[in-house]
Amino acid sequence: MRLTLRIWRQKDPSVKGTMVTYKLDDISPDMSFLEMLDVLNERLIMDGDDPVAFDHDCREGICGMCGVMINGKAHGGEHTTTCQLHMRSFKDGDTIDVEPWRASPFPVIKDLAVDRRAFDRIIQAGGYISVPTGTAPEAHSTPVPKKDSDAAFDAATCIGCGACVAACPNASSMLFTAAKVTHLGLLPQGQPERYDRVVNMVTQQDLEGFGGCTNIGECSASCPKGISMETISRLNHDLLGALRAGVKPKS
Amino acid sequence: MTVTTSGQRRTPKVAKTNSVVKKVVMAVSGIIMILYLIAHMIGNLHAFQGAQAYNDYATWLRTFGEPALPKRTILTVIEVVLTVSVLAHMWAAFSLWYQAKRARPVGYVTKKAMAQSYASRTMRWGGVIILAFIVYHLLDMTTGTVNLAADKSEPFDRLVASFTNPWVTAFYVIALVLLGMHLRHGIWSATQTLGQSNRRRERTVNAAATSLSVLLIAGFLVVPLAIAIGALR
Ligand code: HEM
Ligand code: SF4
Ligand code: FES
């Protein structure tokens, strides 16, 4: 395949970036998107140029590191991660625009790599349960209805990639936060901290500077794991309950 | 592990009110306005019973409850509740608008939509146009300031004066269609905001939002259109 790539190049956060055009011949349709970028980088290194910085780790769609905007769609819009997107999704001769996630809480570190630690801080604000350490408890002592465990598992498949924020016209992190609130809120182990969790996580996402959700649905449509809009309704439901119960965010 | 607080220093101002609380304010005020609009639409249909019935209805709105209640009691209560709703709704809308602007100062070179509907994308500017329409509408039908009828006109005269003018009619039609789209997304969004939606209900909620909006707007549109084509005078 022959491709024209237009990639966002930015040396570091202090300078302005720009789209730079590269031409590639001889790309196999069986390559993943990241392998295609590897080919480009090998050439850039050979030519003594600066390779394109992009994040990645597992390359099997589970770590959530590799998200970039491809032709205006998060992860390329194929309901999978960038690392699992294959070049056969493109046509010979295509021009492909590659940009980093855009949101002020996700500042660009270099080229396509952004700092997603804002998500870590949202998790730290409430995305956990407190349990005593020691031997694992007998699983049968805490029964979970099948319906709840399935819905909790669906929500738990969120890999924290940030595509929802990147795709959202408001740059809201609501789907990510809602996936965590739903995952823990549906399980018995998540009940003691349920109200504090939702209040603290929403407060943190506001503090980080994410936008507010207006239920447009770009997030869910762009999510590689198909996290549903239902999780957002669940978060709102929990938050209203918490506010009625007078729960205040921890300072 | 070190916990940085850089994010917390970045946006102290917008974060004062919880973003979900803003949405709840928007949803509740929006629902109040929708309830009013339903009553308003049904009331307007009195026009089809003729000028006398329509003017009597307008008088009845002002004298309702007399002599137990002073003149205009009910109407004043409605006006106050609606004014508060509009202001609260606008505060939440503009504050979320500002928050979204700050959350993405640098846009994409290329951005394509995956799911967003036209209605959901026009909530903000559409809302501003609806606000302008509400102001114009009050000056037209309530105070008569911009109405083309004579000074001492009856409510029905004002209807006829406005809707025999194609420009005024066109503005009403455009504004009402925009309002319909606003409600189409708004009803779905409010259901989500109030935590009442789920995967099973999603279809029903969306179908209900569409049918309610279409019915409401159709009900509003028949009066101006009937006058415009000369079926009602
Ligand atoms: C004064 C002018 C108006 C402005 C600037 C405005 C603006 C907005 C905005 C920005 C939203 C949020 C969009 C979203 O959720 O995606 C919204 C939601 C909504 N609006 Fe309006 N609007 C206006 C008038 C109205 C009127 C007259 C009604 C009702 C008759 C209404 C009913 C609603 C409802 C029900 C919602 C959904 C609330 C929610 O998202 O939870 N709006 N409006
Ligand atoms: S909700 Fe989906 S898009 Fe958002 S961070 Fe999780 S996996 Fe990524
Ligand atoms: S590299 Fe791990 S999800 Fe893509």
Coordinates of C-alpha atoms and ligand atoms in Angstrom, one line a residue:
Chain A
M1 CA 0.0 0.0 0.0
R2 CA 1.1 3.6 -0.6
L3 CA 0.0 6.1 1.9
T4 CA 0.3 9.8 2.7
L5 CA 0.4 10.5 6.4
R6 CA -0.1 13.9 8.0
I7 CA 1.1 13.7 11.5
W8 CA 1.0 16.2 14.3
R9 CA 4.7 17.0 15.2
Q10 CA 5.4 19.0 18.4
K11 CA 8.8 18.9 20.0
D12 CA 7.6 19.6 23.6
P13 CA 4.7 21.3 25.4
S14 CA 6.4 24.7 25.2
V15 CA 6.5 25.0 21.4
K16 CA 3.7 25.1 18.9
G17 CA 3.1 22.0 16.8
T18 CA 2.1 21.5 13.2
M19 CA 1.0 18.8 10.8
V20 CA 3.9 17.3 8.8
T21 CA 3.4 15.2 5.7
Y22 CA 5.2 11.9 5.1
K23 CA 4.9 9.5 2.2
L24 CA 5.1 5.7 2.7
D25 CA 5.3 3.0 0.0
D26 CA 5.2 -0.7 0.6
I27 CA 2.9 -0.9 3.7
S28 CA 1.4 -4.4 4.1
P29 CA -2.4 -4.4 4.7
D30 CA -1.7 -6.9 7.5
M31 CA 0.3 -4.4 9.5
S32 CA -1.3 -2.8 12.6
F33 CA -1.5 0.9 12.6
L34 CA 1.4 1.1 15.2
E35 CA 3.6 -1.2 13.0
M36 CA 3.0 1.2 10.2
L37 CA 4.2 4.0 12.4
D38 CA 7.2 1.8 13.4
V39 CA 8.1 1.5 9.7
L40 CA 7.9 5.3 9.4
N41 CA 10.1 5.8 12.5
E42 CA 12.7 3.4 11.3
R43 CA 13.1 5.4 8.1
L44 CA 13.2 8.7 10.1
I45 CA 15.9 7.3 12.3
M46 CA 17.9 6.1 9.3
D47 CA 17.6 9.6 7.8
G48 CA 18.8 11.1 11.1
D49 CA 15.4 12.7 11.8
D50 CA 13.5 12.7 15.1
P51 CA 11.1 9.7 15.2
V52 CA 7.4 10.3 15.9
A53 CA 6.6 9.9 19.6
F54 CA 3.5 7.8 20.3
D55 CA 2.4 5.9 23.4
H56 CA 1.9 2.1 23.4
D57 CA 2.5 -0.8 25.6
C58 CA 0.6 -4.1 25.2
R59 CA -0.3 -3.8 21.5
E60 CA -3.1 -6.2 22.2
G61 CA -5.9 -3.8 23.1
I62 CA -5.9 -4.1 26.9
C63 CA -3.6 -1.4 28.3
G64 CA -5.2 1.7 26.9
M65 CA -2.0 3.6 26.1
C66 CA -2.1 3.8 22.3
G67 CA -5.0 6.1 21.5
V68 CA -4.6 8.7 18.8
M69 CA -7.0 10.6 16.5
I70 CA -7.0 9.0 13.1
N71 CA -8.7 10.9 10.3
G72 CA -10.8 12.7 12.9
K73 CA -12.0 9.6 14.7
A74 CA -10.6 8.3 18.0
H75 CA -8.6 5.1 17.4
G76 CA -9.8 5.4 13.8
G77 CA -13.5 4.8 14.6
E78 CA -13.5 1.0 14.1
H79 CA -14.5 0.1 17.7
T80 CA -11.0 -1.2 18.5
T81 CA -7.8 0.3 19.8
T82 CA -5.2 1.9 17.6
C83 CA -2.9 -1.0 18.1
Q84 CA -5.6 -3.4 17.0
L85 CA -6.5 -1.4 14.0
H86 CA -5.1 -2.9 10.8
M87 CA -4.0 -1.2 7.6
R88 CA -6.5 -3.2 5.6
S89 CA -9.1 -0.7 7.0
F90 CA -7.5 1.8 4.7
K91 CA -7.3 2.0 0.9
D92 CA -4.2 2.2 -1.2
G93 CA -3.4 5.8 -1.8
D94 CA -5.2 7.1 1.2
T95 CA -4.2 10.3 3.1
I96 CA -4.4 9.7 6.9
D97 CA -4.4 12.5 9.5
V98 CA -3.0 11.5 12.9
E99 CA -3.4 13.8 15.8
P100 CA -3.0 13.5 19.6
W101 CA -6.0 13.6 22.0
R102 CA -7.1 17.2 22.5
A103 CA -8.2 18.3 26.0
S104 CA -6.6 20.7 28.4
P105 CA -6.4 18.0 31.1
F106 CA -4.4 15.8 28.6
P107 CA -1.5 18.1 27.7
V108 CA 0.7 17.0 24.8
I109 CA 4.1 15.7 26.0
K110 CA 5.5 15.3 22.5
D111 CA 4.0 14.6 19.0
L112 CA 1.2 12.1 19.6
A113 CA 1.9 11.4 23.3
V114 CA -0.3 13.1 25.9
D115 CA -0.2 13.0 29.7
R116 CA -3.3 11.1 30.8
R117 CA -2.5 11.2 34.6
A118 CA -5.7 13.2 35.1
F119 CA -7.4 9.8 34.8
D120 CA -5.2 8.4 37.6
R121 CA -6.2 11.2 39.9
I122 CA -9.9 10.6 39.2
I123 CA -9.3 6.9 40.1
Q124 CA -7.5 8.0 43.3
A125 CA -10.4 10.1 44.2
G126 CA -12.8 7.2 44.5
G127 CA -12.2 4.4 42.0
Y128 CA -11.4 1.8 44.6
I129 CA -12.9 -0.3 47.4
S130 CA -11.4 -0.6 50.9
V131 CA -11.0 -4.3 52.0
P132 CA -8.8 -5.9 54.6
T133 CA -5.8 -7.7 53.2
G134 CA -5.2 -11.4 54.0
T135 CA -6.5 -14.6 52.6
A136 CA -9.0 -14.2 49.8
P137 CA -12.5 -14.5 51.2
E138 CA -14.7 -17.5 50.2
A139 CA -16.4 -16.4 47.0
H140 CA -19.7 -18.0 47.8
S141 CA -20.1 -15.9 50.9
T142 CA -21.0 -12.8 48.9
P143 CA -23.4 -13.8 46.2
V144 CA -23.8 -11.4 43.2
P145 CA -26.9 -11.6 40.9
K146 CA -25.9 -12.7 37.4
K147 CA -27.5 -9.6 35.9
D148 CA -25.4 -7.3 38.1
S149 CA -22.2 -9.2 37.6
D150 CA -22.6 -9.0 33.8
A151 CA -23.3 -5.3 33.8
A152 CA -20.4 -4.7 36.3
F153 CA -18.1 -6.7 34.0
D154 CA -19.2 -4.8 30.9
A155 CA -18.3 -1.5 32.7
A156 CA -15.1 -3.0 34.0
T157 CA -13.8 -3.5 30.5
C158 CA -12.9 0.2 30.3
I159 CA -9.2 0.4 29.7
G160 CA -8.8 4.1 30.5
C161 CA -7.6 5.0 27.0
G162 CA -9.2 8.5 26.9
A163 CA -11.0 8.1 23.5
C164 CA -14.2 9.2 25.1
V165 CA -12.7 12.5 26.2
A166 CA -11.0 12.9 22.8
A167 CA -14.2 12.3 20.8
C168 CA -16.5 14.3 23.1
P169 CA -17.4 17.8 21.7
N170 CA -17.2 19.0 25.3
A171 CA -14.0 17.1 26.2
S172 CA -15.9 15.5 29.0
S173 CA -14.5 12.5 30.9
M174 CA -18.0 11.4 31.9
L175 CA -18.0 8.0 30.2
F176 CA -14.7 6.9 31.8
T177 CA -15.8 8.1 35.3
A178 CA -19.3 6.5 34.8
A179 CA -17.7 3.2 33.8
K180 CA -15.8 3.1 37.1
V181 CA -18.7 4.2 39.2
T182 CA -21.0 1.6 37.5
H183 CA -18.4 -1.2 37.8
L184 CA -17.9 -0.8 41.6
G185 CA -21.4 0.5 42.4
L186 CA -23.1 -2.7 41.1
L187 CA -21.1 -5.0 43.3
P188 CA -21.7 -5.7 47.0
Q189 CA -18.1 -4.9 47.7
G190 CA -18.6 -1.4 46.3
Q191 CA -21.5 -0.4 48.5
P192 CA -19.9 1.1 51.6
E193 CA -18.1 3.8 49.6
R194 CA -20.8 4.1 46.9
Y195 CA -22.0 7.7 47.6
D196 CA -18.5 9.1 48.6
R197 CA -17.1 7.5 45.4
V198 CA -19.4 9.2 43.0
V199 CA -19.2 12.7 44.7
N200 CA -15.4 12.6 44.9
M201 CA -14.8 11.3 41.4
V202 CA -17.1 13.8 39.8
T203 CA -15.5 16.6 41.8
Q204 CA -12.1 15.5 40.7
Q205 CA -13.0 15.4 37.1
D206 CA -14.3 18.9 37.3
L207 CA -11.1 20.0 39.1
E208 CA -9.0 18.5 36.4
G209 CA -10.7 20.8 33.9
F210 CA -12.7 18.3 31.8
G211 CA -15.9 19.6 30.2
G212 CA -19.4 18.7 31.4
C213 CA -21.5 16.0 29.8
T214 CA -24.4 16.9 27.5
N215 CA -25.3 13.3 26.5
I216 CA -24.3 13.7 22.9
G217 CA -23.1 10.1 22.7
E218 CA -19.8 10.5 20.8
C219 CA -18.0 8.9 23.7
S220 CA -19.9 5.6 23.6
A221 CA -19.8 5.4 19.8
S222 CA -16.0 6.0 19.9
C223 CA -15.2 3.7 22.8
P224 CA -13.1 0.7 21.8
K225 CA -14.8 -1.3 24.6
G226 CA -18.3 -0.2 23.8
I227 CA -19.0 1.2 27.3
S228 CA -22.7 2.2 27.1
M229 CA -24.5 5.5 27.8
E230 CA -26.4 3.7 30.5
T231 CA -23.4 4.0 32.8
I232 CA -23.7 7.8 32.7
S233 CA -27.3 7.5 33.7
R234 CA -26.2 5.3 36.6
L235 CA -23.6 7.8 37.7
N236 CA -26.2 10.6 37.7
H237 CA -28.6 8.5 39.6
D238 CA -26.0 7.7 42.3
L239 CA -24.8 11.3 42.4
L240 CA -28.4 12.6 43.0
G241 CA -28.8 10.0 45.8
A242 CA -25.5 11.1 47.3
L243 CA -26.4 14.8 47.2
R244 CA -29.8 14.1 48.8
A245 CA -28.0 12.2 51.5
G246 CA -25.8 15.2 52.1
V247 CA -22.5 13.7 51.0
K248 CA -19.8 16.3 50.6
P249 CA -16.6 15.9 48.5
K250 CA -13.5 15.4 50.6
S251 CA -11.2 18.4 50.4
Chain B
M1 CA 3.7 7.4 44.3
T2 CA 3.6 11.2 44.0
V3 CA 0.3 12.9 43.5
T4 CA 0.5 16.1 41.5
T5 CA -2.1 18.7 42.0
S6 CA -1.4 20.6 38.8
G7 CA -4.9 19.8 37.5
Q8 CA -6.4 21.3 40.6
R9 CA -4.6 24.6 40.1
R10 CA -5.6 24.8 36.5
T11 CA -9.3 25.4 36.9
P12 CA -10.5 26.6 40.2
K13 CA -13.2 28.8 38.8
V14 CA -15.3 26.6 36.7
A15 CA -15.2 23.8 39.2
K16 CA -17.0 25.6 41.9
T17 CA -20.3 24.0 41.0
N18 CA -20.4 20.3 40.2
S19 CA -21.0 19.9 36.5
V20 CA -23.7 17.3 37.1
V21 CA -25.6 19.7 39.4
K22 CA -25.6 22.2 36.5
K23 CA -27.1 19.6 34.3
V24 CA -29.8 18.8 36.9
V25 CA -30.6 22.5 37.1
M26 CA -30.9 22.5 33.3
A27 CA -33.1 19.4 33.3
V28 CA -35.5 20.5 36.0
S29 CA -35.9 24.0 34.5
G30 CA -36.3 22.5 31.1
I31 CA -39.0 20.1 32.3
I32 CA -40.9 23.0 33.9
M33 CA -40.8 24.9 30.6
I34 CA -42.0 21.9 28.7
L35 CA -45.0 21.5 31.0
Y36 CA -45.8 25.1 30.4
L37 CA -45.4 24.7 26.7
I38 CA -47.8 21.8 26.6
A39 CA -50.5 23.9 28.4
H40 CA -49.7 26.9 26.1
M41 CA -50.0 24.8 22.9
I42 CA -53.4 23.4 24.0
G43 CA -54.6 26.9 25.0
N44 CA -53.6 28.3 21.6
L45 CA -56.0 25.8 19.8
H46 CA -58.9 28.0 21.1
A47 CA -58.1 30.1 18.0
F48 CA -60.0 27.5 16.0
Q49 CA -63.2 28.2 17.9
G50 CA -63.1 31.8 16.5
A51 CA -62.0 35.2 17.6
Q52 CA -64.6 35.5 20.4
A53 CA -63.6 32.2 22.1
Y54 CA -59.9 33.0 21.8
N55 CA -60.3 36.5 23.3
D56 CA -62.5 35.1 26.1
Y57 CA -59.8 32.5 26.8
A58 CA -57.2 35.3 27.1
T59 CA -59.4 37.2 29.5
W60 CA -60.1 34.0 31.5
L61 CA -56.3 33.6 32.0
R62 CA -56.3 37.0 33.7
T63 CA -59.5 36.6 35.7
F64 CA -59.1 33.0 36.7
G65 CA -59.9 32.5 40.4
E66 CA -61.7 35.8 40.9
P67 CA -63.0 36.9 43.3
A68 CA -61.2 34.5 45.7
L69 CA -57.8 35.5 44.1
P70 CA -56.9 39.0 43.0
K71 CA -56.7 39.6 39.2
R72 CA -53.8 38.0 37.4
T73 CA -52.7 35.8 40.4
I74 CA -52.3 32.6 38.4
L75 CA -50.7 34.3 35.5
T76 CA -48.2 36.2 37.7
V77 CA -47.2 32.9 39.4
I78 CA -46.6 31.3 36.1
E79 CA -44.6 34.3 34.9
V80 CA -42.4 34.2 37.9
V81 CA -41.8 30.5 37.8
L82 CA -41.0 30.7 34.0
T83 CA -38.7 33.6 34.4
V84 CA -36.7 31.8 37.1
S85 CA -36.6 28.7 35.0
V86 CA -35.3 30.5 31.9
L87 CA -32.6 32.3 34.0
A88 CA -31.5 29.1 35.7
H89 CA -31.5 27.2 32.4
M90 CA -29.4 29.9 30.8
W91 CA -27.0 30.1 33.7
A92 CA -26.3 26.3 33.5
A93 CA -26.1 26.4 29.7
F94 CA -23.6 29.2 29.5
S95 CA -21.5 27.9 32.4
L96 CA -21.2 24.4 30.7
W97 CA -20.5 26.1 27.4
Y98 CA -17.6 28.0 29.0
Q99 CA -16.4 24.9 30.8
A100 CA -16.3 23.0 27.5
K101 CA -14.5 25.8 25.7
R102 CA -11.8 25.7 28.4
A103 CA -11.5 22.0 28.3
R104 CA -10.4 22.0 24.6
P105 CA -8.6 25.3 23.8
V106 CA -6.8 23.6 20.8
G107 CA -9.1 21.9 18.4
Y108 CA -8.5 19.1 15.9
V109 CA -7.3 19.7 12.3
T110 CA -9.7 16.9 11.3
K111 CA -12.7 15.8 13.4
K112 CA -15.5 13.5 12.2
A113 CA -18.7 12.7 14.0
M114 CA -19.5 9.1 15.0
A115 CA -22.9 9.5 16.5
Q116 CA -23.9 13.0 17.3
S117 CA -27.2 14.2 16.0
Y118 CA -27.9 17.6 14.4
A119 CA -30.2 18.3 17.3
S120 CA -27.5 17.6 19.9
R121 CA -25.0 19.8 18.1
T122 CA -27.3 22.8 17.9
M123 CA -28.4 22.9 21.5
R124 CA -26.3 26.0 22.3
W125 CA -26.7 28.3 19.3
G126 CA -30.2 26.9 18.9
G127 CA -31.0 27.8 22.5
V128 CA -29.7 31.4 21.9
I129 CA -32.0 31.7 18.9
I130 CA -34.9 30.3 20.9
L131 CA -34.2 32.9 23.6
A132 CA -34.3 35.7 21.0
F133 CA -37.5 34.2 19.7
I134 CA -39.1 34.2 23.2
V135 CA -38.3 37.9 23.6
Y136 CA -39.7 38.8 20.2
H137 CA -42.8 36.6 20.8
L138 CA -43.5 38.4 24.1
L139 CA -43.2 41.8 22.4
D140 CA -45.4 40.6 19.6
M141 CA -48.3 38.8 21.3
T142 CA -48.2 39.9 24.9
T143 CA -47.3 43.6 24.9
G144 CA -48.0 44.2 21.2
T145 CA -45.0 46.5 21.0
V146 CA -43.7 45.1 17.6
N147 CA -47.1 43.9 16.5
L148 CA -48.5 45.3 13.2
A149 CA -52.1 45.6 14.5
A150 CA -53.7 48.8 15.8
D151 CA -52.9 50.0 19.3
K152 CA -56.0 48.9 21.1
S153 CA -56.0 45.4 19.5
E154 CA -57.6 42.2 20.9
P155 CA -55.4 39.1 21.2
F156 CA -56.9 37.5 18.1
D157 CA -56.3 40.7 16.0
R158 CA -52.6 40.4 16.9
L159 CA -52.5 36.8 15.8
V160 CA -54.0 37.7 12.4
A161 CA -51.8 40.8 12.0
S162 CA -48.6 38.7 12.5
F163 CA -49.4 35.6 10.6
T164 CA -50.7 37.3 7.5
N165 CA -47.2 38.6 7.2
P166 CA -45.0 35.9 5.5
W167 CA -41.8 37.1 7.2
V168 CA -43.2 36.9 10.7
T169 CA -44.7 33.6 10.0
A170 CA -41.4 32.3 8.6
F171 CA -39.6 33.4 11.7
Y172 CA -42.1 31.6 13.9
V173 CA -41.8 28.4 11.9
I174 CA -38.0 28.4 12.0
A175 CA -37.9 29.1 15.7
L176 CA -40.5 26.4 16.4
V177 CA -38.6 23.8 14.4
L178 CA -35.5 24.7 16.3
L179 CA -37.4 24.4 19.6
G180 CA -38.6 21.0 18.5
M181 CA -35.0 19.8 17.9
H182 CA -33.9 21.3 21.2
L183 CA -36.6 19.3 22.9
R184 CA -35.8 16.2 21.0
H185 CA -32.3 16.1 22.4
G186 CA -33.3 17.8 25.6
I187 CA -35.9 15.2 26.7
W188 CA -33.4 12.4 26.1
S189 CA -30.7 14.3 27.8
A190 CA -32.9 15.2 30.8
T191 CA -33.8 11.5 31.3
Q192 CA -30.0 10.7 31.4
T193 CA -29.2 13.6 33.7
L194 CA -31.9 12.6 36.2
G195 CA -30.5 9.0 36.1
Q196 CA -33.7 7.5 34.7
S197 CA -32.4 5.9 31.5
N198 CA -30.9 2.5 30.9
R199 CA -30.0 0.3 28.0
R200 CA -33.4 -1.4 27.9
R201 CA -35.3 2.0 28.1
E202 CA -33.0 3.9 25.7
R203 CA -35.2 3.1 22.6
T204 CA -38.4 4.0 24.4
V205 CA -37.0 7.3 25.8
N206 CA -35.7 8.3 22.4
A207 CA -39.0 7.4 20.7
A208 CA -41.0 9.3 23.4
A209 CA -38.7 12.4 23.0
T210 CA -39.2 12.4 19.3
S211 CA -43.0 11.9 19.4
L212 CA -43.5 14.5 22.2
S213 CA -41.5 17.1 20.4
V214 CA -43.2 16.5 17.0
L215 CA -46.7 16.6 18.6
L216 CA -45.9 19.7 20.6
I217 CA -44.4 21.6 17.6
A218 CA -47.2 20.5 15.2
G219 CA -49.7 21.7 17.7
F220 CA -48.0 25.1 17.9
L221 CA -47.6 25.3 14.1
V222 CA -51.2 24.7 13.0
V223 CA -52.4 28.1 14.3
P224 CA -49.9 30.4 12.4
L225 CA -50.1 28.2 9.3
A226 CA -53.9 28.1 9.2
I227 CA -53.9 32.0 9.4
A228 CA -51.1 32.3 6.8
I229 CA -53.0 30.2 4.2
G230 CA -56.2 32.1 5.0
A231 CA -58.1 29.1 6.5
L232 CA -58.5 31.0 9.8
R233 CA -59.3 34.7 10.2
Ligands
HEM1 C1 -33.4 30.5 26.7 C2 -32.8 29.8 25.8 C3 -32.3 28.4 25.9 C4 -31.0 28.1 25.9 C5 -29.8 29.0 25.8 C6 -30.9 26.6 26.1 C7 -29.8 25.9 26.1 C8 -29.7 24.6 26.5 C9 -28.5 23.8 26.5 C10 -27.1 24.3 26.1 C11 -28.8 22.6 26.9 C12 -27.9 21.4 27.2 C13 -27.7 20.6 25.9 C14 -27.4 19.2 26.1 O1 -27.9 18.6 27.1 O2 -26.8 18.7 25.2 C15 -30.2 22.5 27.1 C16 -31.0 21.4 27.6 C17 -32.3 21.4 27.7 N1 -33.2 22.4 27.4 FE1 -32.7 24.3 26.8 N2 -32.2 26.2 26.2 C18 -33.1 27.2 26.1 C19 -34.5 27.2 26.1 C20 -35.2 26.0 26.4 C21 -36.6 26.0 26.5 C22 -37.6 27.1 26.2 C23 -36.9 24.7 26.9 C24 -38.2 24.0 27.2 C25 -39.4 24.3 26.8 C26 -35.7 24.0 27.1 C27 -35.6 22.6 27.5 C28 -34.5 21.9 27.7 C29 -34.4 20.6 28.2 C30 -35.5 19.7 28.7 C31 -33.0 20.3 28.2 C32 -32.4 19.0 28.8 C33 -31.8 19.1 30.1 C34 -30.6 18.2 30.2 O3 -29.7 18.2 29.3 O4 -30.6 17.4 31.2 N3 -34.7 24.8 26.8 N4 -30.7 23.8 26.8
SF4_2 S1 -14.9 4.5 28.6 FE1 -14.1 3.6 26.6 S2 -13.2 5.3 25.5 FE2 -13.4 6.0 27.7 S3 -11.4 5.5 28.7 FE3 -12.8 3.7 29.0 S4 -12.3 2.3 27.3 FE4 -11.5 4.3 26.7
FES3 S1 -1.0 -0.6 23.1 FE1 -2.2 -1.4 24.8 S2 -4.3 -1.0 24.1 FE2 -3.1 -0.4 22.4

